[in-house]
Amino acid sequence: MIEIIPNLRHDINKPLYIQIYEYFKEEILNRKITAGTRLPSHRKLAEHLQVSRNTIELAYQQLLTEGYAESKPKKGLYAADVSYDVMKRKQESFCITAKQKIPAISYDFSQGHVDASVFPLTIWKRITTDCLYTNEERWFTAEDPQGEPELRSELCQYLYHSRGVVCSPDQIVFGAGTQYLLWLLIQLIGTDDEYAMENPGFHRVRAMLQSSSLSVSYIDLDEQGIHVASLQKTNAKTVYITPSHQFPYGMIMPLARRLELLQWANERNGYIIEDDYDGEFRYVGKPIPALQGLDTNERVIYFGTFSKAFLPSVRMSYMILPPALLKIYKERGTIYKQTVSKLHQLTMYHFMKDGHWHRHLSRIRTLYKKKQKALIAAIERYMGNHTEIIGSQSGLHIVLDVKNGMAEEQLIHTAAQYKVKVYPVSLYYADSSPFLSRILIGFGGLTEQEIEEAILLLNKAWFASEE
Amino acid sequence: MIEIIPNLRHDINKPLYIQIYEYFKEEILNRKITAGTRLPSHRKLAEHLQVSRNTIELAYQQLLTEGYAESKPKKGLYAADVSYDVMKRKQESFCITAKQKIPAISYDFSQGHVDASVFPLTIWKRITTDCLYTNEERWFTAEDPQGEPELRSELCQYLYHSRGVVCSPDQIVFGAGTQYLLWLLIQLIGTDDEYAMENPGFHRVRAMLQSSSLSVSYIDLDEQGIHVASLQKTNAKTVYITPSHQFPYGMIMPLARRLELLQWANERNGYIIEDDYDGEFRYVGKPIPALQGLDTNERVIYFGTFSKAFLPSVRMSYMILPPALLKIYKERGTIYKQTVSKLHQLTMYHFMKDGHWHRHLSRIRTLYKKKQKALIAAIERYMGNHTEIIGSQSGLHIVLDVKNGMAEEQLIHTAAQYKVKVYPVSLYYADSSPFLSRILIGFGGLTEQEIEEAILLLNKAWFASEE
C-alpha cells in the first residue's frame, strides 16, 4: 500500500475530503503515484487518516469524475495515466487590475460623445427604479426574443409619427447595437448573394460585412449620396446606406435618388438596409422622412438606435424587418435570443409613453443646433478662408477640409499638440488610406464655449505661421 | 402661374411652412404639378397666401432637400421628376399591439427557467439603484469595449478561485450572450480553417457556426464526451465543447479526455472553445475545474455566462481570450463595441465584491440539488422501471429515456395533453431528426412539489394503460 501522509488540517476552512482529493491529485500529477497503482481501500484509508469512510468516498468520487483515478469493478481504484506533456503546471498569474489610459486632451471632438447636461437623468433614474421595483416576476420569466411587446408598440407609433416609418410592432427586432443586428440580418438574407455599401461609410458596418465571408462592393458617393449607376454595375442584391445623414459626409439623399434606389431594389429583388442612425437631428426645416416610408414593395430594412439621442451606455438598437425576412426570422424560432437588458427596455417604454422621449428629443435638437451654429461660426471666424465645412445640414458632426497643405495624420497630430482631439475620415474608406486633408469634428460632447476655445486652438495648430 | 389653393389652417398645431410643404409635395407626387413646372416665386406665394416670405423659404427648403423640387440658378424652383412606379402610396398600416401567447401549460420543464424565490432581489435592486445614483458621469462617457475594468478584475478572481481559470482581467471580453461572443471570436480566429463541435450540442451554437459560412464537422459523443479520435479524422482546427456538463447529455469529461483534447489542439495549432455554461452546478463532490486551467499552451478560449446562475434578463456573458487572439482583438481597436449595459456591469461588480454572488451561488447550488433529488426520486418512484435517467451529476436538467415505445414527438404531445411541457433532445442533433425516445427535463423553475405533481402526470400520460 502507498504510504499516505497527507497533512490534513482541521484549522483551515477547507473540507477534509477536498484536502484528500487534492493530495492524491498532486501525487498522481507529479507521478509520485504512478499510473496503474492501486489506491488504498476506503476502509483502510479512513482508518489510517482517522476520518469517516464517507469523507474518503467523496474524495475518491472527485478523483474518479475528474479522471485522476479509474475504477476496476470489484478490484478498487487505480491511479490513471495523466503523463501528457501539456500537463506542465502553469504558473499562477496574478490578477492585475486593468488600467484605463488618460490621454492629455482638453477638448475632444469625438462624434460619439453626447451632451450629458440636458439628459433628464433624474427622470430616467426614477423610471428605472420604478421598473425595477414593479416588475419583479419579469426578471425571471422568458424574454420576448424580439424585445418586450409594449416597447415595440410604443416605438412603432413614434417611428410612424416622427420618421414616417410604416410598420407593425411585430416587425421590430431589438438588439444590442447595429453590429449585432446586422449580423442577425445577414443570417436572414443569406450569404450567397453579394452586398454593397457606401464608400466612405461606417467602418463598423464594413468590418461586419467583411468578416461575414461576404462578397462586398464599395460604391462611391456623389453629392446626393450613393451612386446608383455604379451600384447597378455590381452584382449586389443588398446595399447598406445612410440616407438621412450620410456617414461621414453628411449629405441628405434627395427624393429622386431614393426612388432610384427603390427601383434598383425592386428590379434586383434585393434589399436596402437604411441606417437612420441620427435621423432625429436636422437643423434646417423638419427631419427628412425615412426611405422605409416610401417603399411599397417591402425591400427596405430600417435600422435605428437609441445610442445617439439617448444614453450610449444603454446599448439599445432596433431593426424593422419586411414581411419576407420576418417570416424567415420566425421560422428559426428561438435560435436568436434577445440581447438588450429587459430593465432598460421597460424603462424606455415608460420613458416614451410618458412623453419624456419626445420632450428630450426637442430639447437636444435645439441644443445641438446651437452647438453646431457655434462651431460653424467659430470656424468661419478663425479660419474661414482656409477651410471648407462639409455636411452641416444635420447630425452631430461635420467634416472639415483644411487647406494648409497638411494631410489627415498631420492635422490630427498637430491638433493633439494643442490638446485638441480631432478624428480621421480615412478610417471610413474601404480603400487603403486615400490622401485626405480632412478631419471629422463631433460637437455633441462640448459646450459652446469649449467649441470656441477648441477652434481657436486648432487655428493656432494649423495656421500658426500665418498669424 | 400654378393656381395655389393650399388650405392653410391656423387652428391646428402644425407650422404653416409644413402645411405648405406638404401641399406641394402631394401635388407633385400626384402629378397635379408636373415635372419641370416652375413653382411661384417666394414673393408672389407669400403675398398670395398672406404669410411671411420666411415661411415660404422654409417650405421650399424642405422641398429642395427632399428632392421634390429642383433649383435652377437665377431662375427659381421647379417641380422634380418623381414619377416612378414605386411611388404608389403605401396604405397606412395601423400600429397593433403585439400579443403574447399564453399556452395552457401547468408545469413547464424548461431548462432555461431559474428559481426566482431564492434570488436576492432586494439586494440586487438596492445595488442597481445605488449604482444608478452614484455613477452619473459614467452613463455618458465612453465604454470600455471589453467591459468595465472593475468587473473584469472581480470576475478574474472569482474564476480563479471557483473554476480554476487562470487569466488576467485584460483577457476578459464581456458580451450580450454566447452567440454574440462566438460571432466575435470567429472574427478573431478567422473563417478559413474548419470548425468542429459536439453532436448533439447547443443548437444556438450550431446555428451560429452554420450561418458564418464555416465548414463545420459534427463529432459524436461517447460516455466521456466528444470523441477525440473522430475529431482527429477531420481537418478542424477549432472545436466547441461543454466539458463540465455536456449539453444536453450531461456527462463530465474526465481528465484523460481533457488532456487528449489539449494534445490535439497543440498538434493542430488549433483552439478549444470551452463553454462552461453551468459549471457552477455540480451535486456530487466539488465543481470540476475548467479545462482552461489545465492548458499551458494558450489554446483554450473559456466561455461563461451569468444567465444560468444569475438573472437571464440581464444578458451578461463573457469569454477569456488567450494572448494570441487578444492581440488580434486589440489590433482591431474600436471596431467592436460593448453590448452589455453599463448599469448591469457595475451592479454585478458590487454584487460580487460584497460577497452576494458567492452567497447566492451556494444557496442555489443547495436548492437545485434538492430539486434534482426530488425529480430523480419522483421518476424512480412513479416510472423507474420504464425510464432511464441520463446526466444527473450536475446542471439544471436531465435527459429522460422513456421506454414505452413512443418517439420524442409523441412523448411531448401526450405530456402536453396533461399540461406538462417537456422538451425535445433531437433539436440538438446536427443530423436530421434521429429516432429518439428521449426528452429533456429542466427543473430550475419548478418547486419540489410541482416536480412531484408533474412527474405523476407524466406517468399518466406515458404509462396510463399499465395502471
PDB file of C-alpha atoms in Angstrom, chain A residues 109-323:
ATOM      1  CA  PHE A 109     -14.337  66.385 -30.780  1.00  0.00           C
ATOM      2  CA  SER A 110     -15.469  62.754 -30.711  1.00  0.00           C
ATOM      3  CA  GLN A 111     -18.577  62.162 -32.801  1.00  0.00           C
ATOM      4  CA  GLY A 112     -19.631  59.522 -30.275  1.00  0.00           C
ATOM      5  CA  HIS A 113     -19.959  61.967 -27.393  1.00  0.00           C
ATOM      6  CA  VAL A 114     -23.328  63.280 -26.307  1.00  0.00           C
ATOM      7  CA  ASP A 115     -24.317  66.160 -24.046  1.00  0.00           C
ATOM      8  CA  ALA A 116     -24.903  64.958 -20.510  1.00  0.00           C
ATOM      9  CA  SER A 117     -26.169  68.269 -19.193  1.00  0.00           C
ATOM     10  CA  VAL A 118     -29.635  68.166 -20.729  1.00  0.00           C
ATOM     11  CA  PHE A 119     -30.322  64.487 -20.320  1.00  0.00           C
ATOM     12  CA  PRO A 120     -33.274  64.006 -17.926  1.00  0.00           C
ATOM     13  CA  LEU A 121     -31.182  61.827 -15.675  1.00  0.00           C
ATOM     14  CA  THR A 122     -33.427  62.273 -12.652  1.00  0.00           C
ATOM     15  CA  ILE A 123     -36.443  61.080 -14.630  1.00  0.00           C
ATOM     16  CA  TRP A 124     -34.537  58.191 -16.157  1.00  0.00           C
ATOM     17  CA  LYS A 125     -33.282  57.116 -12.733  1.00  0.00           C
ATOM     18  CA  ARG A 126     -36.757  57.379 -11.246  1.00  0.00           C
ATOM     19  CA  ILE A 127     -38.360  55.324 -14.034  1.00  0.00           C
ATOM     20  CA  THR A 128     -35.563  52.755 -13.874  1.00  0.00           C
ATOM     21  CA  THR A 129     -36.098  52.404 -10.141  1.00  0.00           C
ATOM     22  CA  ASP A 130     -39.884  52.200 -10.611  1.00  0.00           C
ATOM     23  CA  CYS A 131     -39.492  49.474 -13.223  1.00  0.00           C
ATOM     24  CA  LEU A 132     -37.019  47.645 -11.042  1.00  0.00           C
ATOM     25  CA  TYR A 133     -39.494  47.532  -8.178  1.00  0.00           C
ATOM     26  CA  THR A 134     -42.733  46.887 -10.088  1.00  0.00           C
ATOM     27  CA  ASN A 135     -41.843  44.117 -12.496  1.00  0.00           C
ATOM     28  CA  GLU A 136     -40.418  41.578 -10.104  1.00  0.00           C
ATOM     29  CA  GLU A 137     -41.801  38.488 -11.803  1.00  0.00           C
ATOM     30  CA  ARG A 138     -40.492  39.579 -15.193  1.00  0.00           C
ATOM     31  CA  TRP A 139     -36.802  39.388 -14.265  1.00  0.00           C
ATOM     32  CA  PHE A 140     -37.087  35.633 -14.168  1.00  0.00           C
ATOM     33  CA  THR A 141     -39.508  34.829 -16.958  1.00  0.00           C
ATOM     34  CA  ALA A 142     -38.616  34.177 -20.549  1.00  0.00           C
ATOM     35  CA  GLU A 143     -37.875  37.171 -22.675  1.00  0.00           C
ATOM     36  CA  ASP A 144     -39.581  38.039 -25.907  1.00  0.00           C
ATOM     37  CA  PRO A 145     -36.788  37.365 -28.417  1.00  0.00           C
ATOM     38  CA  GLN A 146     -37.789  40.430 -30.480  1.00  0.00           C
ATOM     39  CA  GLY A 147     -37.935  42.773 -27.479  1.00  0.00           C
ATOM     40  CA  GLU A 148     -40.673  43.457 -24.929  1.00  0.00           C
ATOM     41  CA  PRO A 149     -44.063  43.903 -26.690  1.00  0.00           C
ATOM     42  CA  GLU A 150     -45.078  47.194 -25.062  1.00  0.00           C
ATOM     43  CA  LEU A 151     -41.831  48.863 -26.077  1.00  0.00           C
ATOM     44  CA  ARG A 152     -42.243  47.686 -29.654  1.00  0.00           C
ATOM     45  CA  SER A 153     -45.774  49.113 -29.781  1.00  0.00           C
ATOM     46  CA  GLU A 154     -44.615  52.442 -28.436  1.00  0.00           C
ATOM     47  CA  LEU A 155     -41.630  52.592 -30.784  1.00  0.00           C
ATOM     48  CA  CYS A 156     -43.845  51.750 -33.731  1.00  0.00           C
ATOM     49  CA  GLN A 157     -46.014  54.784 -33.076  1.00  0.00           C
ATOM     50  CA  TYR A 158     -43.044  57.063 -32.520  1.00  0.00           C
ATOM     51  CA  LEU A 159     -41.391  55.969 -35.753  1.00  0.00           C
ATOM     52  CA  TYR A 160     -44.579  56.478 -37.715  1.00  0.00           C
ATOM     53  CA  HIS A 161     -45.163  59.984 -36.455  1.00  0.00           C
ATOM     54  CA  SER A 162     -41.615  61.273 -36.362  1.00  0.00           C
ATOM     55  CA  ARG A 163     -39.791  59.348 -39.081  1.00  0.00           C
ATOM     56  CA  GLY A 164     -42.575  58.330 -41.457  1.00  0.00           C
ATOM     57  CA  VAL A 165     -41.751  54.655 -40.904  1.00  0.00           C
ATOM     58  CA  VAL A 166     -44.703  52.349 -41.597  1.00  0.00           C
ATOM     59  CA  CYS A 167     -44.620  49.065 -39.719  1.00  0.00           C
ATOM     60  CA  SER A 168     -46.354  46.917 -37.126  1.00  0.00           C
ATOM     61  CA  PRO A 169     -44.742  46.176 -33.728  1.00  0.00           C
ATOM     62  CA  ASP A 170     -44.381  42.593 -34.870  1.00  0.00           C
ATOM     63  CA  GLN A 171     -41.780  43.632 -37.452  1.00  0.00           C
ATOM     64  CA  ILE A 172     -39.461  45.217 -34.884  1.00  0.00           C
ATOM     65  CA  VAL A 173     -36.442  43.336 -33.536  1.00  0.00           C
ATOM     66  CA  PHE A 174     -34.341  44.885 -30.767  1.00  0.00           C
ATOM     67  CA  GLY A 175     -30.637  44.190 -30.373  1.00  0.00           C
ATOM     68  CA  ALA A 176     -27.541  45.373 -28.517  1.00  0.00           C
ATOM     69  CA  GLY A 177     -26.142  47.595 -31.244  1.00  0.00           C
ATOM     70  CA  THR A 178     -26.115  47.911 -35.002  1.00  0.00           C
ATOM     71  CA  GLN A 179     -23.338  45.348 -35.431  1.00  0.00           C
ATOM     72  CA  TYR A 180     -25.266  42.612 -33.695  1.00  0.00           C
ATOM     73  CA  LEU A 181     -28.445  43.377 -35.626  1.00  0.00           C
ATOM     74  CA  LEU A 182     -26.566  43.478 -38.896  1.00  0.00           C
ATOM     75  CA  TRP A 183     -25.122  40.073 -38.149  1.00  0.00           C
ATOM     76  CA  LEU A 184     -28.631  38.784 -37.429  1.00  0.00           C
ATOM     77  CA  LEU A 185     -29.946  40.321 -40.632  1.00  0.00           C
ATOM     78  CA  ILE A 186     -27.205  38.695 -42.701  1.00  0.00           C
ATOM     79  CA  GLN A 187     -28.335  35.348 -41.269  1.00  0.00           C
ATOM     80  CA  LEU A 188     -31.807  36.042 -42.616  1.00  0.00           C
ATOM     81  CA  ILE A 189     -30.807  37.410 -46.026  1.00  0.00           C
ATOM     82  CA  GLY A 190     -28.089  34.823 -46.522  1.00  0.00           C
ATOM     83  CA  THR A 191     -24.511  34.981 -47.668  1.00  0.00           C
ATOM     84  CA  ASP A 192     -24.844  33.637 -51.203  1.00  0.00           C
ATOM     85  CA  ASP A 193     -25.571  36.934 -52.912  1.00  0.00           C
ATOM     86  CA  GLU A 194     -23.331  39.961 -52.967  1.00  0.00           C
ATOM     87  CA  TYR A 195     -23.625  43.000 -50.709  1.00  0.00           C
ATOM     88  CA  ALA A 196     -22.726  46.621 -51.274  1.00  0.00           C
ATOM     89  CA  MET A 197     -22.212  49.684 -49.104  1.00  0.00           C
ATOM     90  CA  GLU A 198     -21.357  53.344 -49.385  1.00  0.00           C
ATOM     91  CA  ASN A 199     -17.706  54.308 -49.656  1.00  0.00           C
ATOM     92  CA  PRO A 200     -16.773  56.023 -47.406  1.00  0.00           C
ATOM     93  CA  GLY A 201     -19.176  54.611 -44.852  1.00  0.00           C
ATOM     94  CA  PHE A 202     -19.499  53.288 -41.300  1.00  0.00           C
ATOM     95  CA  HIS A 203     -16.304  51.371 -40.532  1.00  0.00           C
ATOM     96  CA  ARG A 204     -18.046  49.071 -38.069  1.00  0.00           C
ATOM     97  CA  VAL A 205     -20.533  48.026 -40.707  1.00  0.00           C
ATOM     98  CA  ARG A 206     -17.709  47.439 -43.162  1.00  0.00           C
ATOM     99  CA  ALA A 207     -15.906  45.285 -40.606  1.00  0.00           C
ATOM    100  CA  MET A 208     -19.084  43.268 -40.083  1.00  0.00           C
ATOM    101  CA  LEU A 209     -19.697  42.712 -43.784  1.00  0.00           C
ATOM    102  CA  GLN A 210     -16.066  41.853 -44.457  1.00  0.00           C
ATOM    103  CA  SER A 211     -15.921  39.405 -41.613  1.00  0.00           C
ATOM    104  CA  SER A 212     -19.002  37.511 -42.688  1.00  0.00           C
ATOM    105  CA  SER A 213     -17.204  35.987 -45.687  1.00  0.00           C
ATOM    106  CA  LEU A 214     -19.407  38.076 -47.930  1.00  0.00           C
ATOM    107  CA  SER A 215     -18.572  39.457 -51.292  1.00  0.00           C
ATOM    108  CA  VAL A 216     -18.878  43.227 -50.810  1.00  0.00           C
ATOM    109  CA  SER A 217     -18.732  46.083 -53.334  1.00  0.00           C
ATOM    110  CA  TYR A 218     -17.885  49.587 -52.164  1.00  0.00           C
ATOM    111  CA  ILE A 219     -19.858  52.223 -54.019  1.00  0.00           C
ATOM    112  CA  ASP A 220     -18.612  55.785 -54.372  1.00  0.00           C
ATOM    113  CA  LEU A 221     -20.653  58.803 -53.402  1.00  0.00           C
ATOM    114  CA  ASP A 222     -21.581  61.894 -55.328  1.00  0.00           C
ATOM    115  CA  GLU A 223     -23.197  64.978 -53.817  1.00  0.00           C
ATOM    116  CA  GLN A 224     -26.543  63.145 -53.499  1.00  0.00           C
ATOM    117  CA  GLY A 225     -25.194  60.099 -51.705  1.00  0.00           C
ATOM    118  CA  ILE A 226     -24.534  56.609 -53.037  1.00  0.00           C
ATOM    119  CA  HIS A 227     -24.061  56.477 -56.796  1.00  0.00           C
ATOM    120  CA  VAL A 228     -26.813  54.187 -58.055  1.00  0.00           C
ATOM    121  CA  ALA A 229     -25.364  53.842 -61.557  1.00  0.00           C
ATOM    122  CA  SER A 230     -22.198  52.380 -60.004  1.00  0.00           C
ATOM    123  CA  LEU A 231     -24.277  50.134 -57.780  1.00  0.00           C
ATOM    124  CA  GLN A 232     -26.084  48.830 -60.849  1.00  0.00           C
ATOM    125  CA  LYS A 233     -22.798  47.679 -62.350  1.00  0.00           C
ATOM    126  CA  THR A 234     -22.200  45.290 -59.446  1.00  0.00           C
ATOM    127  CA  ASN A 235     -23.952  42.001 -58.725  1.00  0.00           C
ATOM    128  CA  ALA A 236     -25.016  43.199 -55.273  1.00  0.00           C
ATOM    129  CA  LYS A 237     -28.523  42.364 -54.119  1.00  0.00           C
ATOM    130  CA  THR A 238     -28.349  44.127 -50.756  1.00  0.00           C
ATOM    131  CA  VAL A 239     -27.000  47.611 -50.110  1.00  0.00           C
ATOM    132  CA  TYR A 240     -26.277  49.434 -46.847  1.00  0.00           C
ATOM    133  CA  ILE A 241     -26.853  53.211 -46.858  1.00  0.00           C
ATOM    134  CA  THR A 242     -27.297  56.185 -44.503  1.00  0.00           C
ATOM    135  CA  PRO A 243     -29.742  58.320 -46.493  1.00  0.00           C
ATOM    136  CA  SER A 244     -30.872  60.761 -43.782  1.00  0.00           C
ATOM    137  CA  HIS A 245     -27.337  61.862 -42.991  1.00  0.00           C
ATOM    138  CA  GLN A 246     -24.600  60.115 -44.881  1.00  0.00           C
ATOM    139  CA  PHE A 247     -21.817  58.926 -42.634  1.00  0.00           C
ATOM    140  CA  PRO A 248     -19.319  60.609 -42.602  1.00  0.00           C
ATOM    141  CA  TYR A 249     -20.034  63.267 -45.246  1.00  0.00           C
ATOM    142  CA  GLY A 250     -23.485  64.275 -44.082  1.00  0.00           C
ATOM    143  CA  MET A 251     -25.340  64.702 -47.379  1.00  0.00           C
ATOM    144  CA  ILE A 252     -29.072  64.081 -47.326  1.00  0.00           C
ATOM    145  CA  MET A 253     -30.227  61.835 -50.125  1.00  0.00           C
ATOM    146  CA  PRO A 254     -32.831  63.665 -52.226  1.00  0.00           C
ATOM    147  CA  LEU A 255     -36.059  62.020 -53.233  1.00  0.00           C
ATOM    148  CA  ALA A 256     -35.039  61.261 -56.823  1.00  0.00           C
ATOM    149  CA  ARG A 257     -32.030  59.258 -55.636  1.00  0.00           C
ATOM    150  CA  ARG A 258     -34.161  57.474 -53.052  1.00  0.00           C
ATOM    151  CA  LEU A 259     -36.601  56.439 -55.734  1.00  0.00           C
ATOM    152  CA  GLU A 260     -33.778  55.288 -57.988  1.00  0.00           C
ATOM    153  CA  LEU A 261     -32.557  53.097 -55.166  1.00  0.00           C
ATOM    154  CA  LEU A 262     -36.001  51.636 -54.506  1.00  0.00           C
ATOM    155  CA  GLN A 263     -36.308  50.949 -58.220  1.00  0.00           C
ATOM    156  CA  TRP A 264     -32.944  49.177 -58.134  1.00  0.00           C
ATOM    157  CA  ALA A 265     -34.025  47.028 -55.170  1.00  0.00           C
ATOM    158  CA  ASN A 266     -37.245  46.081 -56.948  1.00  0.00           C
ATOM    159  CA  GLU A 267     -35.547  45.100 -60.151  1.00  0.00           C
ATOM    160  CA  ARG A 268     -32.940  43.072 -58.295  1.00  0.00           C
ATOM    161  CA  ASN A 269     -35.364  41.518 -55.871  1.00  0.00           C
ATOM    162  CA  GLY A 270     -32.856  42.867 -53.394  1.00  0.00           C
ATOM    163  CA  TYR A 271     -32.805  44.797 -50.137  1.00  0.00           C
ATOM    164  CA  ILE A 272     -31.856  48.249 -48.918  1.00  0.00           C
ATOM    165  CA  ILE A 273     -30.531  48.498 -45.362  1.00  0.00           C
ATOM    166  CA  GLU A 274     -31.433  52.033 -44.285  1.00  0.00           C
ATOM    167  CA  ASP A 275     -29.397  53.056 -41.252  1.00  0.00           C
ATOM    168  CA  ASP A 276     -31.167  56.078 -39.769  1.00  0.00           C
ATOM    169  CA  TYR A 277     -28.530  56.439 -37.027  1.00  0.00           C
ATOM    170  CA  ASP A 278     -29.162  60.116 -36.325  1.00  0.00           C
ATOM    171  CA  GLY A 279     -32.209  60.922 -38.405  1.00  0.00           C
ATOM    172  CA  GLU A 280     -33.614  62.883 -35.466  1.00  0.00           C
ATOM    173  CA  PHE A 281     -31.063  65.657 -35.836  1.00  0.00           C
ATOM    174  CA  ARG A 282     -31.697  68.016 -38.650  1.00  0.00           C
ATOM    175  CA  TYR A 283     -31.265  71.742 -38.259  1.00  0.00           C
ATOM    176  CA  VAL A 284     -32.858  73.113 -41.410  1.00  0.00           C
ATOM    177  CA  GLY A 285     -36.599  72.501 -41.767  1.00  0.00           C
ATOM    178  CA  LYS A 286     -38.154  69.338 -40.414  1.00  0.00           C
ATOM    179  CA  PRO A 287     -36.492  65.928 -40.358  1.00  0.00           C
ATOM    180  CA  ILE A 288     -36.410  64.033 -43.640  1.00  0.00           C
ATOM    181  CA  PRO A 289     -38.835  61.095 -43.596  1.00  0.00           C
ATOM    182  CA  ALA A 290     -37.220  57.685 -43.743  1.00  0.00           C
ATOM    183  CA  LEU A 291     -36.746  55.867 -47.026  1.00  0.00           C
ATOM    184  CA  GLN A 292     -38.674  52.977 -45.491  1.00  0.00           C
ATOM    185  CA  GLY A 293     -41.871  55.027 -45.642  1.00  0.00           C
ATOM    186  CA  LEU A 294     -41.577  55.389 -49.423  1.00  0.00           C
ATOM    187  CA  ASP A 295     -41.080  51.717 -50.055  1.00  0.00           C
ATOM    188  CA  THR A 296     -44.221  49.944 -51.249  1.00  0.00           C
ATOM    189  CA  ASN A 297     -42.508  46.709 -52.178  1.00  0.00           C
ATOM    190  CA  GLU A 298     -41.095  45.632 -48.833  1.00  0.00           C
ATOM    191  CA  ARG A 299     -37.495  45.975 -49.898  1.00  0.00           C
ATOM    192  CA  VAL A 300     -36.233  48.179 -47.041  1.00  0.00           C
ATOM    193  CA  ILE A 301     -34.866  47.118 -43.656  1.00  0.00           C
ATOM    194  CA  TYR A 302     -34.895  50.114 -41.336  1.00  0.00           C
ATOM    195  CA  PHE A 303     -32.182  50.425 -38.644  1.00  0.00           C
ATOM    196  CA  GLY A 304     -32.435  52.801 -35.703  1.00  0.00           C
ATOM    197  CA  THR A 305     -30.636  53.316 -32.409  1.00  0.00           C
ATOM    198  CA  PHE A 306     -31.071  54.995 -29.055  1.00  0.00           C
ATOM    199  CA  SER A 307     -27.303  55.369 -28.613  1.00  0.00           C
ATOM    200  CA  LYS A 308     -27.067  58.779 -30.274  1.00  0.00           C
ATOM    201  CA  ALA A 309     -30.127  60.531 -28.897  1.00  0.00           C
ATOM    202  CA  PHE A 310     -30.413  58.712 -25.596  1.00  0.00           C
ATOM    203  CA  LEU A 311     -27.754  57.041 -23.452  1.00  0.00           C
ATOM    204  CA  PRO A 312     -24.878  55.284 -25.225  1.00  0.00           C
ATOM    205  CA  SER A 313     -24.290  53.125 -22.147  1.00  0.00           C
ATOM    206  CA  VAL A 314     -27.726  51.539 -22.502  1.00  0.00           C
ATOM    207  CA  ARG A 315     -26.848  49.970 -25.858  1.00  0.00           C
ATOM    208  CA  MET A 316     -30.256  49.687 -27.482  1.00  0.00           C
ATOM    209  CA  SER A 317     -30.834  49.478 -31.241  1.00  0.00           C
ATOM    210  CA  TYR A 318     -33.567  48.009 -33.402  1.00  0.00           C
ATOM    211  CA  MET A 319     -34.378  46.972 -36.939  1.00  0.00           C
ATOM    212  CA  ILE A 320     -37.635  46.656 -38.817  1.00  0.00           C
ATOM    213  CA  LEU A 321     -37.928  43.578 -40.959  1.00  0.00           C
ATOM    214  CA  PRO A 322     -40.037  43.468 -44.099  1.00  0.00           C
ATOM    215  CA  PRO A 323     -42.541  40.549 -44.125  1.00  0.00           C
TER     216      PRO A 323
END
